[in-house]
mmCIF file with all atom_site columns, C-alpha atoms in Angstrom:
data_model
loop_
_atom_site.group_PDB
_atom_site.id
_atom_site.type_symbol
_atom_site.label_atom_id
_atom_site.label_alt_id
_atom_site.label_comp_id
_atom_site.label_asym_id
_atom_site.label_entity_id
_atom_site.label_seq_id
_atom_site.pdbx_PDB_ins_code
_atom_site.Cartn_x
_atom_site.Cartn_y
_atom_site.Cartn_z
_atom_site.occupancy
_atom_site.B_iso_or_equiv
_atom_site.pdbx_formal_charge
_atom_site.auth_seq_id
_atom_site.auth_comp_id
_atom_site.auth_asym_id
_atom_site.auth_atom_id
_atom_site.pdbx_PDB_model_num
ATOM 1   C CA . MET A 1 1   ? 46.137 -10.073 4.831  1.00 65.00 ? 1   MET A CA 1
ATOM 2   C CA . TYR A 1 2   ? 44.832 -9.979  8.373  1.00 65.00 ? 2   TYR A CA 1
ATOM 3   C CA . SER A 1 3   ? 45.714 -12.166 11.260 1.00 63.00 ? 3   SER A CA 1
ATOM 4   C CA . THR A 1 4   ? 44.105 -15.502 11.253 1.00 64.00 ? 4   THR A CA 1
ATOM 5   C CA . ILE A 1 5   ? 43.145 -15.060 14.886 1.00 77.00 ? 5   ILE A CA 1
ATOM 6   C CA . MET A 1 6   ? 41.116 -11.937 14.165 1.00 83.00 ? 6   MET A CA 1
ATOM 7   C CA . SER A 1 7   ? 37.502 -12.530 14.034 1.00 90.00 ? 7   SER A CA 1
ATOM 8   C CA . THR A 1 8   ? 35.371 -11.983 10.929 1.00 90.00 ? 8   THR A CA 1
ATOM 9   C CA . HIS A 1 9   ? 33.890 -8.863  12.344 1.00 91.00 ? 9   HIS A CA 1
ATOM 10  C CA . ASP A 1 10  ? 37.253 -7.281  12.995 1.00 93.00 ? 10  ASP A CA 1
ATOM 11  C CA . ARG A 1 11  ? 38.570 -8.311  9.584  1.00 92.00 ? 11  ARG A CA 1
ATOM 12  C CA . LEU A 1 12  ? 35.428 -6.528  8.139  1.00 94.00 ? 12  LEU A CA 1
ATOM 13  C CA . ILE A 1 13  ? 36.156 -3.451  10.156 1.00 95.00 ? 13  ILE A CA 1
ATOM 14  C CA . GLU A 1 14  ? 39.912 -3.410  9.266  1.00 95.00 ? 14  GLU A CA 1
ATOM 15  C CA . ALA A 1 15  ? 39.420 -4.000  5.654  1.00 94.00 ? 15  ALA A CA 1
ATOM 16  C CA . THR A 1 16  ? 36.858 -1.014  5.510  1.00 94.00 ? 16  THR A CA 1
ATOM 17  C CA . ARG A 1 17  ? 39.297 1.339   7.411  1.00 94.00 ? 17  ARG A CA 1
ATOM 18  C CA . ASP A 1 18  ? 42.043 0.365   4.922  1.00 93.00 ? 18  ASP A CA 1
ATOM 19  C CA . LEU A 1 19  ? 39.624 0.920   1.864  1.00 93.00 ? 19  LEU A CA 1
ATOM 20  C CA . LEU A 1 20  ? 38.232 4.131   3.221  1.00 93.00 ? 20  LEU A CA 1
ATOM 21  C CA . TRP A 1 21  ? 41.764 5.414   3.458  1.00 90.00 ? 21  TRP A CA 1
ATOM 22  C CA . GLU A 1 22  ? 42.754 4.163   -0.003 1.00 90.00 ? 22  GLU A CA 1
ATOM 23  C CA . ARG A 1 23  ? 39.722 4.769   -2.016 1.00 91.00 ? 23  ARG A CA 1
ATOM 24  C CA . GLY A 1 24  ? 37.212 6.850   0.023  1.00 91.00 ? 24  GLY A CA 1
ATOM 25  C CA . TYR A 1 25  ? 33.678 6.129   0.986  1.00 93.00 ? 25  TYR A CA 1
ATOM 26  C CA . VAL A 1 26  ? 32.354 5.881   -2.560 1.00 93.00 ? 26  VAL A CA 1
ATOM 27  C CA . GLY A 1 27  ? 35.264 3.751   -3.790 1.00 92.00 ? 27  GLY A CA 1
ATOM 28  C CA . THR A 1 28  ? 34.730 1.227   -0.948 1.00 93.00 ? 28  THR A CA 1
ATOM 29  C CA . SER A 1 29  ? 32.289 -1.242  -2.253 1.00 93.00 ? 29  SER A CA 1
ATOM 30  C CA . PRO A 1 30  ? 30.887 -4.089  -0.186 1.00 92.00 ? 30  PRO A CA 1
ATOM 31  C CA . LYS A 1 31  ? 32.346 -6.599  -2.651 1.00 94.00 ? 31  LYS A CA 1
ATOM 32  C CA . ALA A 1 32  ? 35.902 -4.986  -2.080 1.00 93.00 ? 32  ALA A CA 1
ATOM 33  C CA . ILE A 1 33  ? 35.463 -4.965  1.678  1.00 93.00 ? 33  ILE A CA 1
ATOM 34  C CA . GLN A 1 34  ? 34.469 -8.831  1.462  1.00 91.00 ? 34  GLN A CA 1
ATOM 35  C CA . GLN A 1 35  ? 37.479 -9.536  -0.727 1.00 93.00 ? 35  GLN A CA 1
ATOM 36  C CA . ARG A 1 36  ? 39.924 -7.580  1.509  1.00 93.00 ? 36  ARG A CA 1
ATOM 37  C CA . ALA A 1 37  ? 38.489 -9.179  4.586  1.00 92.00 ? 37  ALA A CA 1
ATOM 38  C CA . GLU A 1 38  ? 38.296 -12.746 3.043  1.00 90.00 ? 38  GLU A CA 1
ATOM 39  C CA . ALA A 1 39  ? 34.627 -12.752 4.263  1.00 89.00 ? 39  ALA A CA 1
ATOM 40  C CA . GLY A 1 40  ? 31.488 -13.827 2.366  1.00 86.00 ? 40  GLY A CA 1
ATOM 41  C CA . GLN A 1 41  ? 28.632 -11.681 1.805  1.00 86.00 ? 41  GLN A CA 1
ATOM 42  C CA . GLY A 1 42  ? 26.705 -13.623 4.441  1.00 86.00 ? 42  GLY A CA 1
ATOM 43  C CA . SER A 1 43  ? 29.336 -12.914 7.036  1.00 85.00 ? 43  SER A CA 1
ATOM 44  C CA . MET A 1 44  ? 29.232 -9.339  6.367  1.00 86.00 ? 44  MET A CA 1
ATOM 45  C CA . TYR A 1 45  ? 25.486 -8.948  6.568  1.00 85.00 ? 45  TYR A CA 1
ATOM 46  C CA . HIS A 1 46  ? 25.521 -11.219 9.642  1.00 88.00 ? 46  HIS A CA 1
ATOM 47  C CA . HIS A 1 47  ? 27.677 -8.638  11.453 1.00 89.00 ? 47  HIS A CA 1
ATOM 48  C CA . PHE A 1 48  ? 26.488 -5.321  9.810  1.00 90.00 ? 48  PHE A CA 1
ATOM 49  C CA . THR A 1 49  ? 23.426 -4.113  8.158  1.00 90.00 ? 49  THR A CA 1
ATOM 50  C CA . GLY A 1 50  ? 25.311 -2.813  5.238  1.00 89.00 ? 50  GLY A CA 1
ATOM 51  C CA . LYS A 1 51  ? 28.032 -0.540  3.955  1.00 92.00 ? 51  LYS A CA 1
ATOM 52  C CA . PRO A 1 52  ? 26.927 2.539   6.084  1.00 93.00 ? 52  PRO A CA 1
ATOM 53  C CA . ALA A 1 53  ? 26.959 0.609   9.381  1.00 94.00 ? 53  ALA A CA 1
ATOM 54  C CA . LEU A 1 54  ? 30.330 -1.033  8.501  1.00 94.00 ? 54  LEU A CA 1
ATOM 55  C CA . ALA A 1 55  ? 31.874 2.371   7.569  1.00 95.00 ? 55  ALA A CA 1
ATOM 56  C CA . LEU A 1 56  ? 30.578 3.902   10.708 1.00 96.00 ? 56  LEU A CA 1
ATOM 57  C CA . ALA A 1 57  ? 32.292 1.128   12.925 1.00 96.00 ? 57  ALA A CA 1
ATOM 58  C CA . ALA A 1 58  ? 35.375 1.729   10.849 1.00 96.00 ? 58  ALA A CA 1
ATOM 59  C CA . ILE A 1 59  ? 35.418 5.372   11.562 1.00 96.00 ? 59  ILE A CA 1
ATOM 60  C CA . ARG A 1 60  ? 34.676 5.067   15.014 1.00 97.00 ? 60  ARG A CA 1
ATOM 61  C CA . ARG A 1 61  ? 37.650 2.584   15.392 1.00 96.00 ? 61  ARG A CA 1
ATOM 62  C CA . THR A 1 62  ? 39.864 4.965   13.668 1.00 95.00 ? 62  THR A CA 1
ATOM 63  C CA . ALA A 1 63  ? 38.715 7.994   15.889 1.00 96.00 ? 63  ALA A CA 1
ATOM 64  C CA . GLY A 1 64  ? 39.189 5.852   19.004 1.00 96.00 ? 64  GLY A CA 1
ATOM 65  C CA . GLU A 1 65  ? 42.748 4.914   18.068 1.00 95.00 ? 65  GLU A CA 1
ATOM 66  C CA . MET A 1 66  ? 43.578 8.657   17.416 1.00 95.00 ? 66  MET A CA 1
ATOM 67  C CA . ARG A 1 67  ? 42.154 9.625   20.787 1.00 96.00 ? 67  ARG A CA 1
ATOM 68  C CA . ALA A 1 68  ? 44.196 6.922   22.588 1.00 96.00 ? 68  ALA A CA 1
ATOM 69  C CA . ALA A 1 69  ? 47.367 7.923   20.820 1.00 95.00 ? 69  ALA A CA 1
ATOM 70  C CA . ALA A 1 70  ? 46.819 11.674  21.634 1.00 96.00 ? 70  ALA A CA 1
ATOM 71  C CA . GLU A 1 71  ? 45.984 10.758  25.195 1.00 97.00 ? 71  GLU A CA 1
ATOM 72  C CA . SER A 1 72  ? 49.019 8.769   25.634 1.00 96.00 ? 72  SER A CA 1
ATOM 73  C CA . ALA A 1 73  ? 51.072 11.910  24.978 1.00 95.00 ? 73  ALA A CA 1
ATOM 74  C CA . LEU A 1 74  ? 48.834 14.511  26.692 1.00 97.00 ? 74  LEU A CA 1
ATOM 75  C CA . GLY A 1 75  ? 48.042 12.272  29.808 1.00 95.00 ? 75  GLY A CA 1
ATOM 76  C CA . GLY A 1 76  ? 51.721 11.948  30.553 1.00 88.00 ? 76  GLY A CA 1
ATOM 77  C CA . GLY A 1 77  ? 53.506 13.703  33.328 1.00 87.00 ? 77  GLY A CA 1
ATOM 78  C CA . GLY A 1 78  ? 55.255 16.986  33.183 1.00 94.00 ? 78  GLY A CA 1
ATOM 79  C CA . SER A 1 79  ? 54.384 20.565  32.555 1.00 96.00 ? 79  SER A CA 1
ATOM 80  C CA . ALA A 1 80  ? 51.693 21.731  30.116 1.00 97.00 ? 80  ALA A CA 1
ATOM 81  C CA . TYR A 1 81  ? 54.388 22.751  27.746 1.00 97.00 ? 81  TYR A CA 1
ATOM 82  C CA . ALA A 1 82  ? 56.020 19.252  27.831 1.00 97.00 ? 82  ALA A CA 1
ATOM 83  C CA . ARG A 1 83  ? 52.739 17.512  27.454 1.00 98.00 ? 83  ARG A CA 1
ATOM 84  C CA . ILE A 1 84  ? 51.830 19.664  24.236 1.00 98.00 ? 84  ILE A CA 1
ATOM 85  C CA . GLU A 1 85  ? 55.390 18.946  23.021 1.00 97.00 ? 85  GLU A CA 1
ATOM 86  C CA . ALA A 1 86  ? 55.035 15.261  23.467 1.00 97.00 ? 86  ALA A CA 1
ATOM 87  C CA . TYR A 1 87  ? 51.769 15.383  21.546 1.00 97.00 ? 87  TYR A CA 1
ATOM 88  C CA . LEU A 1 88  ? 53.346 17.257  18.762 1.00 98.00 ? 88  LEU A CA 1
ATOM 89  C CA . ARG A 1 89  ? 56.484 15.315  18.510 1.00 97.00 ? 89  ARG A CA 1
ATOM 90  C CA . ARG A 1 90  ? 54.877 11.934  18.971 1.00 95.00 ? 90  ARG A CA 1
ATOM 91  C CA . GLU A 1 91  ? 55.775 9.308   16.314 1.00 92.00 ? 91  GLU A CA 1
ATOM 92  C CA . ARG A 1 92  ? 53.549 9.614   13.258 1.00 93.00 ? 92  ARG A CA 1
ATOM 93  C CA . ASP A 1 93  ? 53.566 8.328   9.663  1.00 93.00 ? 93  ASP A CA 1
ATOM 94  C CA . VAL A 1 94  ? 53.540 11.973  8.498  1.00 95.00 ? 94  VAL A CA 1
ATOM 95  C CA . LEU A 1 95  ? 53.454 11.129  4.697  1.00 94.00 ? 95  LEU A CA 1
ATOM 96  C CA . ARG A 1 96  ? 50.434 9.056   5.264  1.00 91.00 ? 96  ARG A CA 1
ATOM 97  C CA . GLY A 1 97  ? 48.563 11.771  6.946  1.00 91.00 ? 97  GLY A CA 1
ATOM 98  C CA . CYS A 1 98  ? 46.139 11.784  9.685  1.00 92.00 ? 98  CYS A CA 1
ATOM 99  C CA . PRO A 1 99  ? 43.375 9.097   9.454  1.00 90.00 ? 99  PRO A CA 1
ATOM 100 C CA . VAL A 1 100 ? 40.810 11.212  11.011 1.00 93.00 ? 100 VAL A CA 1
ATOM 101 C CA . GLY A 1 101 ? 41.726 14.526  9.411  1.00 92.00 ? 101 GLY A CA 1
ATOM 102 C CA . ARG A 1 102 ? 41.659 12.785  5.995  1.00 90.00 ? 102 ARG A CA 1
ATOM 103 C CA . LEU A 1 103 ? 38.103 11.793  6.471  1.00 93.00 ? 103 LEU A CA 1
ATOM 104 C CA . THR A 1 104 ? 37.161 15.524  6.424  1.00 93.00 ? 104 THR A CA 1
ATOM 105 C CA . MET A 1 105 ? 38.302 15.526  2.888  1.00 92.00 ? 105 MET A CA 1
ATOM 106 C CA . ASP A 1 106 ? 35.769 12.898  1.868  1.00 93.00 ? 106 ASP A CA 1
ATOM 107 C CA . PRO A 1 107 ? 32.535 14.547  0.597  1.00 94.00 ? 107 PRO A CA 1
ATOM 108 C CA . ASP A 1 108 ? 30.397 11.523  1.276  1.00 94.00 ? 108 ASP A CA 1
ATOM 109 C CA . VAL A 1 109 ? 31.566 11.159  4.937  1.00 95.00 ? 109 VAL A CA 1
ATOM 110 C CA . ILE A 1 110 ? 31.112 14.957  5.637  1.00 94.00 ? 110 ILE A CA 1
ATOM 111 C CA . ALA A 1 111 ? 27.606 14.923  3.911  1.00 95.00 ? 111 ALA A CA 1
ATOM 112 C CA . ASP A 1 112 ? 26.316 11.935  6.170  1.00 95.00 ? 112 ASP A CA 1
ATOM 113 C CA . GLU A 1 113 ? 25.728 13.286  9.723  1.00 96.00 ? 113 GLU A CA 1
ATOM 114 C CA . GLU A 1 114 ? 26.066 9.814   11.238 1.00 96.00 ? 114 GLU A CA 1
ATOM 115 C CA . LEU A 1 115 ? 29.386 9.180   9.568  1.00 96.00 ? 115 LEU A CA 1
ATOM 116 C CA . ARG A 1 116 ? 30.767 12.645  10.123 1.00 96.00 ? 116 ARG A CA 1
ATOM 117 C CA . ALA A 1 117 ? 29.816 12.542  13.976 1.00 97.00 ? 117 ALA A CA 1
ATOM 118 C CA . PRO A 1 118 ? 32.877 10.397  15.290 1.00 97.00 ? 118 PRO A CA 1
ATOM 119 C CA . VAL A 1 119 ? 35.109 12.789  13.124 1.00 96.00 ? 119 VAL A CA 1
ATOM 120 C CA . GLU A 1 120 ? 33.579 16.026  14.564 1.00 96.00 ? 120 GLU A CA 1
ATOM 121 C CA . GLU A 1 121 ? 33.582 14.653  18.157 1.00 97.00 ? 121 GLU A CA 1
ATOM 122 C CA . THR A 1 122 ? 37.310 13.395  18.095 1.00 97.00 ? 122 THR A CA 1
ATOM 123 C CA . LEU A 1 123 ? 38.400 16.817  16.823 1.00 97.00 ? 123 LEU A CA 1
ATOM 124 C CA . ALA A 1 124 ? 36.335 18.591  19.332 1.00 97.00 ? 124 ALA A CA 1
ATOM 125 C CA . TRP A 1 125 ? 37.569 16.303  22.120 1.00 98.00 ? 125 TRP A CA 1
ATOM 126 C CA . LEU A 1 126 ? 41.113 17.064  20.960 1.00 98.00 ? 126 LEU A CA 1
ATOM 127 C CA . CYS A 1 127 ? 40.663 20.742  21.070 1.00 98.00 ? 127 CYS A CA 1
ATOM 128 C CA . ASP A 1 128 ? 39.085 20.530  24.500 1.00 98.00 ? 128 ASP A CA 1
ATOM 129 C CA . ARG A 1 129 ? 41.716 18.372  25.780 1.00 98.00 ? 129 ARG A CA 1
ATOM 130 C CA . LEU A 1 130 ? 44.559 20.709  24.635 1.00 98.00 ? 130 LEU A CA 1
ATOM 131 C CA . ALA A 1 131 ? 42.606 23.902  25.767 1.00 98.00 ? 131 ALA A CA 1
ATOM 132 C CA . GLY A 1 132 ? 42.457 22.091  29.303 1.00 98.00 ? 132 GLY A CA 1
ATOM 133 C CA . ILE A 1 133 ? 46.149 21.715  29.298 1.00 98.00 ? 133 ILE A CA 1
ATOM 134 C CA . VAL A 1 134 ? 46.838 25.297  28.188 1.00 97.00 ? 134 VAL A CA 1
ATOM 135 C CA . GLN A 1 135 ? 44.599 26.556  30.974 1.00 97.00 ? 135 GLN A CA 1
ATOM 136 C CA . GLU A 1 136 ? 46.492 24.240  33.435 1.00 96.00 ? 136 GLU A CA 1
ATOM 137 C CA . GLY A 1 137 ? 49.696 26.155  32.360 1.00 96.00 ? 137 GLY A CA 1
ATOM 138 C CA . LEU A 1 138 ? 48.040 29.480  32.675 1.00 96.00 ? 138 LEU A CA 1
ATOM 139 C CA . ASP A 1 139 ? 46.681 28.697  36.101 1.00 95.00 ? 139 ASP A CA 1
ATOM 140 C CA . SER A 1 140 ? 50.018 27.355  37.218 1.00 94.00 ? 140 SER A CA 1
ATOM 141 C CA . GLY A 1 141 ? 51.911 30.497  35.972 1.00 94.00 ? 141 GLY A CA 1
ATOM 142 C CA . GLU A 1 142 ? 53.870 28.418  33.434 1.00 95.00 ? 142 GLU A CA 1
ATOM 143 C CA . PHE A 1 143 ? 52.271 30.321  30.592 1.00 95.00 ? 143 PHE A CA 1
ATOM 144 C CA . THR A 1 144 ? 51.851 34.161  30.825 1.00 90.00 ? 144 THR A CA 1
ATOM 145 C CA . GLY A 1 145 ? 50.513 36.779  28.484 1.00 76.00 ? 145 GLY A CA 1
ATOM 146 C CA . PRO A 1 146 ? 47.399 36.987  26.413 1.00 85.00 ? 146 PRO A CA 1
ATOM 147 C CA . LEU A 1 147 ? 47.201 33.215  25.711 1.00 91.00 ? 147 LEU A CA 1
ATOM 148 C CA . ASP A 1 148 ? 43.562 32.161  25.079 1.00 96.00 ? 148 ASP A CA 1
ATOM 149 C CA . PRO A 1 149 ? 43.195 28.449  25.756 1.00 97.00 ? 149 PRO A CA 1
ATOM 150 C CA . ARG A 1 150 ? 40.787 27.637  23.073 1.00 98.00 ? 150 ARG A CA 1
ATOM 151 C CA . ASP A 1 151 ? 42.475 29.724  20.375 1.00 97.00 ? 151 ASP A CA 1
ATOM 152 C CA . THR A 1 152 ? 45.746 28.079  21.212 1.00 97.00 ? 152 THR A CA 1
ATOM 153 C CA . ALA A 1 153 ? 44.390 24.594  21.069 1.00 98.00 ? 153 ALA A CA 1
ATOM 154 C CA . ALA A 1 154 ? 42.697 25.321  17.616 1.00 98.00 ? 154 ALA A CA 1
ATOM 155 C CA . ALA A 1 155 ? 46.178 26.473  16.458 1.00 97.00 ? 155 ALA A CA 1
ATOM 156 C CA . ILE A 1 156 ? 47.883 23.360  17.663 1.00 98.00 ? 156 ILE A CA 1
ATOM 157 C CA . VAL A 1 157 ? 45.341 21.080  15.980 1.00 98.00 ? 157 VAL A CA 1
ATOM 158 C CA . ALA A 1 158 ? 45.572 23.239  12.659 1.00 97.00 ? 158 ALA A CA 1
ATOM 159 C CA . THR A 1 159 ? 49.348 23.034  12.954 1.00 97.00 ? 159 THR A CA 1
ATOM 160 C CA . VAL A 1 160 ? 49.098 19.241  13.017 1.00 97.00 ? 160 VAL A CA 1
ATOM 161 C CA . GLN A 1 161 ? 46.672 18.906  10.254 1.00 96.00 ? 161 GLN A CA 1
ATOM 162 C CA . GLY A 1 162 ? 48.204 21.626  8.188  1.00 96.00 ? 162 GLY A CA 1
ATOM 163 C CA . GLY A 1 163 ? 51.658 20.023  8.720  1.00 97.00 ? 163 GLY A CA 1
ATOM 164 C CA . TYR A 1 164 ? 50.355 16.680  7.198  1.00 96.00 ? 164 TYR A CA 1
ATOM 165 C CA . VAL A 1 165 ? 49.159 18.614  4.218  1.00 95.00 ? 165 VAL A CA 1
ATOM 166 C CA . LEU A 1 166 ? 52.444 20.265  3.676  1.00 97.00 ? 166 LEU A CA 1
ATOM 167 C CA . ALA A 1 167 ? 54.363 17.146  4.205  1.00 96.00 ? 167 ALA A CA 1
ATOM 168 C CA . ARG A 1 168 ? 52.241 15.120  1.671  1.00 94.00 ? 168 ARG A CA 1
ATOM 169 C CA . ALA A 1 169 ? 52.460 18.025  -0.949 1.00 95.00 ? 169 ALA A CA 1
ATOM 170 C CA . SER A 1 170 ? 56.183 17.990  -0.622 1.00 97.00 ? 170 SER A CA 1
ATOM 171 C CA . GLY A 1 171 ? 56.781 14.191  -0.203 1.00 97.00 ? 171 GLY A CA 1
ATOM 172 C CA . SER A 1 172 ? 59.006 14.923  2.779  1.00 97.00 ? 172 SER A CA 1
ATOM 173 C CA . PRO A 1 173 ? 58.078 15.181  6.535  1.00 97.00 ? 173 PRO A CA 1
ATOM 174 C CA . ALA A 1 174 ? 60.457 18.153  6.851  1.00 97.00 ? 174 ALA A CA 1
ATOM 175 C CA . PRO A 1 175 ? 57.647 20.784  6.430  1.00 97.00 ? 175 PRO A CA 1
ATOM 176 C CA . PHE A 1 176 ? 55.651 18.959  9.307  1.00 97.00 ? 176 PHE A CA 1
ATOM 177 C CA . ASP A 1 177 ? 58.626 19.284  11.556 1.00 97.00 ? 177 ASP A CA 1
ATOM 178 C CA . THR A 1 178 ? 59.056 22.957  10.587 1.00 98.00 ? 178 THR A CA 1
ATOM 179 C CA . ALA A 1 179 ? 55.524 23.754  11.527 1.00 97.00 ? 179 ALA A CA 1
ATOM 180 C CA . VAL A 1 180 ? 55.893 21.922  14.759 1.00 98.00 ? 180 VAL A CA 1
ATOM 181 C CA . ASN A 1 181 ? 59.162 23.706  15.497 1.00 97.00 ? 181 ASN A CA 1
ATOM 182 C CA . GLY A 1 182 ? 57.426 27.105  14.799 1.00 97.00 ? 182 GLY A CA 1
ATOM 183 C CA . LEU A 1 183 ? 54.526 26.459  17.044 1.00 97.00 ? 183 LEU A CA 1
ATOM 184 C CA . LEU A 1 184 ? 56.759 25.346  19.756 1.00 97.00 ? 184 LEU A CA 1
ATOM 185 C CA . THR A 1 185 ? 58.728 28.421  19.467 1.00 95.00 ? 185 THR A CA 1
ATOM 186 C CA . LEU A 1 186 ? 55.643 30.525  19.795 1.00 93.00 ? 186 LEU A CA 1
ATOM 187 C CA . LEU A 1 187 ? 54.563 28.449  22.964 1.00 95.00 ? 187 LEU A CA 1
ATOM 188 C CA . THR A 1 188 ? 58.076 28.865  24.477 1.00 94.00 ? 188 THR A CA 1
ATOM 189 C CA . ALA A 1 189 ? 57.781 32.734  24.063 1.00 92.00 ? 189 ALA A CA 1
ATOM 190 C CA . ALA A 1 190 ? 54.514 32.460  26.077 1.00 92.00 ? 190 ALA A CA 1
ATOM 191 C CA . ARG A 1 191 ? 56.167 30.672  29.024 1.00 90.00 ? 191 ARG A CA 1
ATOM 192 C CA . SER A 1 192 ? 57.218 32.574  32.072 1.00 74.00 ? 192 SER A CA 1
ATOM 193 C CA . ALA A 1 193 ? 60.948 33.148  32.661 1.00 60.00 ? 193 ALA A CA 1
ATOM 194 C CA . ARG A 1 194 ? 60.940 30.863  35.728 1.00 54.00 ? 194 ARG A CA 1
ATOM 195 C CA . THR A 1 195 ? 59.470 27.799  33.802 1.00 56.00 ? 195 THR A CA 1
ATOM 196 C CA . ALA A 1 196 ? 61.085 28.240  30.568 1.00 51.00 ? 196 ALA A CA 1
ATOM 197 C CA . ALA A 1 197 ? 64.595 27.977  32.114 1.00 48.00 ? 197 ALA A CA 1
#
């Protein structure tokens, strides 16, 4: 299932990521991980102390990938609006949902402080990064009016996460796109006349 050049360590992490996505923490058994990774019990316990350590490594990798994908859009050139738009419109598997956001729906992940930490840190990082970009737009005069950077950042993250939910509920990416378009319309209204042109 995984690349033959992938190390056993990486196969175990990737298998755990897939299983967490498909079955949640409780449904991800050590035996299922070993079978999916094509690794023996000895290999698993050679690399990880147990399922919690492996789940933590998997969640950290998922969170790291989400940060990298977001930064790819947010760190590009252009205006604050253009960077936010690039983030909102970047390619996503909308019907699959957000791999980090979905972890917030797993009661066993959320109940465990150590497993929850990478999820919480990633969403906080995203809000901080977006708030900084909104503040850049305000400082440069691109955005005008009573636009609070932290509130706006939270609205952007909530739009994306809520868009995933709406899309999955309907079985179509259209509600996600509609939510993004609505948010961008609101941000366009906050742009100064000289930068919106």
